[in-house]
């Protein structure tokens, strides 16, 4: 048996881009504009162009992007936001931090994304926005969500932390809603070497609000027009991403191909169900996530894979309303598909640099583990 695999291989990516990363970081160290240096605007221009959105505003993290998006929309205490309970906690966290109320709608059991047909029943006179999450790198049914939002005069915020680079009906994630928020946490599809994030919008007023909120609500230097945060992304991190963009298209193509290859390798493995990807979109596989039959099967399979040097993870073991901080927002037995997914999901090693030999090793080990 060869050595342990990385869950996400960032070392091969660094090896491929080492020269360019060093050069771009050195340029920042030489010009010395560590905050809001020229790389910030350069990156924002490139990311806006990539997604097709009119505006890109880089911020300190994906979490900060969600916070600034909600602040730009002027979310008030008591305002409700309809979102999915099956996500990373940050999605609901920023709503609650501003005094808002997350109102959950259950997921589709096969994609783990919010079920658009369940959103309307969650809307009240206090609802201000719908916040779908593009989980694992696949966008939710944004056209259906947009129609509901228009009917009720609501904003849509795409939590695109896991889906930068994904496509939906020929359009890019981050250009499908009123505002979109992504994360450049190192392990995300486009990751920097620390914290970073961005929000995207086609609305000039919201873009301006987000730019001001990012720097303490300043509309000009020392002119604090609104309450904001210190939410900028470092120039050095922007320089890292500019280097990473050089092969990002290749990485996305690799992710899509590796996802297809995993599908073929795992299609007939007993006790393993695959995530559904809808025909009109793709999945960039921020996580390559599959379903086991029960949580005890999952624990056994994780143990067997670990013994073979194959790391796995669970995204996420519990829906948000089963976390103590958010339990007050829903009954414990609500959202059975989210609870079921939490018991059954397991993520396998995935990154653009995963080799076919490594992928074969993961598939073989999984097949052995489930057929014992
Ligand atoms: C990673 C993630 C976030 C938070 O992004 P950070 O950059 O880590 O703050 C928010 N939502 C989802 C769905 C995520 O996966």
XYZ file of N, CA and C and ligand atoms in Angstrom, residues 60-66 87-91 133-135 159-162 181-185 187-188 194-197 287 316, ligand 1:
111
model
N -13.061 40.017 3.365
C -12.126 39.284 4.213
C -12.356 37.771 4.251
N -13.571 37.310 3.960
C -13.878 35.875 3.991
C -15.253 35.650 3.369
N -15.612 34.392 3.202
C -16.952 34.074 2.734
C -18.006 34.487 3.747
N -17.688 34.306 5.005
C -18.611 34.695 6.079
C -18.851 36.206 6.029
N -17.759 36.956 5.858
C -17.861 38.420 5.770
C -18.681 38.825 4.541
N -18.561 38.087 3.463
C -19.351 38.384 2.260
C -20.841 38.251 2.562
N -21.206 37.186 3.295
C -22.617 37.002 3.659
C -23.088 38.146 4.558
N -26.259 23.050 5.588
C -25.185 23.914 5.110
C -24.184 24.092 6.238
N -23.081 24.759 5.903
C -22.160 25.205 6.949
C -22.863 26.302 7.760
N -22.595 26.336 9.061
C -23.335 27.215 9.976
C -23.293 28.692 9.585
N -22.223 29.128 8.901
C -22.070 30.556 8.582
C -23.285 31.131 7.859
N -23.960 30.309 7.055
C -25.109 30.788 6.287
C -26.170 31.369 7.222
N -27.994 27.832 -0.936
C -26.569 27.499 -0.865
C -26.254 26.544 -2.013
N -25.211 26.819 -2.757
C -24.817 25.938 -3.874
C -23.902 24.858 -3.313
N -24.541 23.884 -2.647
C -23.794 22.923 -1.837
C -22.967 21.954 -2.681
N -25.392 31.713 -1.603
C -24.187 31.355 -0.846
C -23.409 30.415 -1.761
N -22.468 31.032 -2.496
C -21.693 30.318 -3.513
C -20.295 29.986 -3.000
N -20.174 29.799 -1.687
C -18.860 29.534 -1.088
C -18.218 28.283 -1.676
N -19.060 27.324 -2.125
C -18.522 26.052 -2.622
C -18.611 25.933 -4.138
N -22.293 35.393 -2.836
C -21.161 35.468 -1.908
C -20.315 34.224 -2.102
N -19.014 34.406 -2.286
C -18.162 33.230 -2.357
C -17.028 33.336 -1.347
N -16.327 32.223 -1.182
C -15.238 32.117 -0.206
C -13.970 31.684 -0.912
N -12.848 32.242 -0.480
C -11.541 31.804 -0.986
C -10.741 31.108 0.111
N -11.434 30.533 1.085
C -10.807 29.656 2.076
C -9.947 28.643 1.295
N -9.340 25.578 0.963
C -9.841 24.324 0.395
C -11.012 24.501 -0.561
N -11.477 25.712 -0.802
C -12.607 25.914 -1.720
C -12.112 25.792 -3.168
N -5.096 31.858 2.937
C -5.578 32.407 4.200
C -7.069 32.593 4.025
N -7.626 33.617 4.646
C -9.049 33.908 4.465
C -9.242 34.919 3.350
N -10.341 34.760 2.634
C -10.714 35.716 1.597
C -12.102 35.384 1.110
N -12.720 36.321 0.421
C -14.054 36.084 -0.117
C -14.415 37.207 -1.066
N -16.626 19.398 -2.640
C -16.518 18.119 -1.932
C -17.094 17.068 -2.866
N -22.528 17.751 6.170
C -22.213 18.074 7.551
C -22.939 17.071 8.413
C -16.885 27.884 3.565
C -18.310 28.311 3.633
C -18.709 29.548 4.182
C -17.755 30.447 4.898
O -16.659 30.874 4.161
P -15.346 31.374 4.968
O -14.504 31.957 3.881
O -14.749 30.183 5.609
O -15.787 32.397 5.945
C -20.037 29.892 4.111
N -20.956 29.080 3.557
C -20.628 27.883 3.054
C -21.687 27.038 2.434
C -19.300 27.439 3.093
O -18.978 26.246 2.595
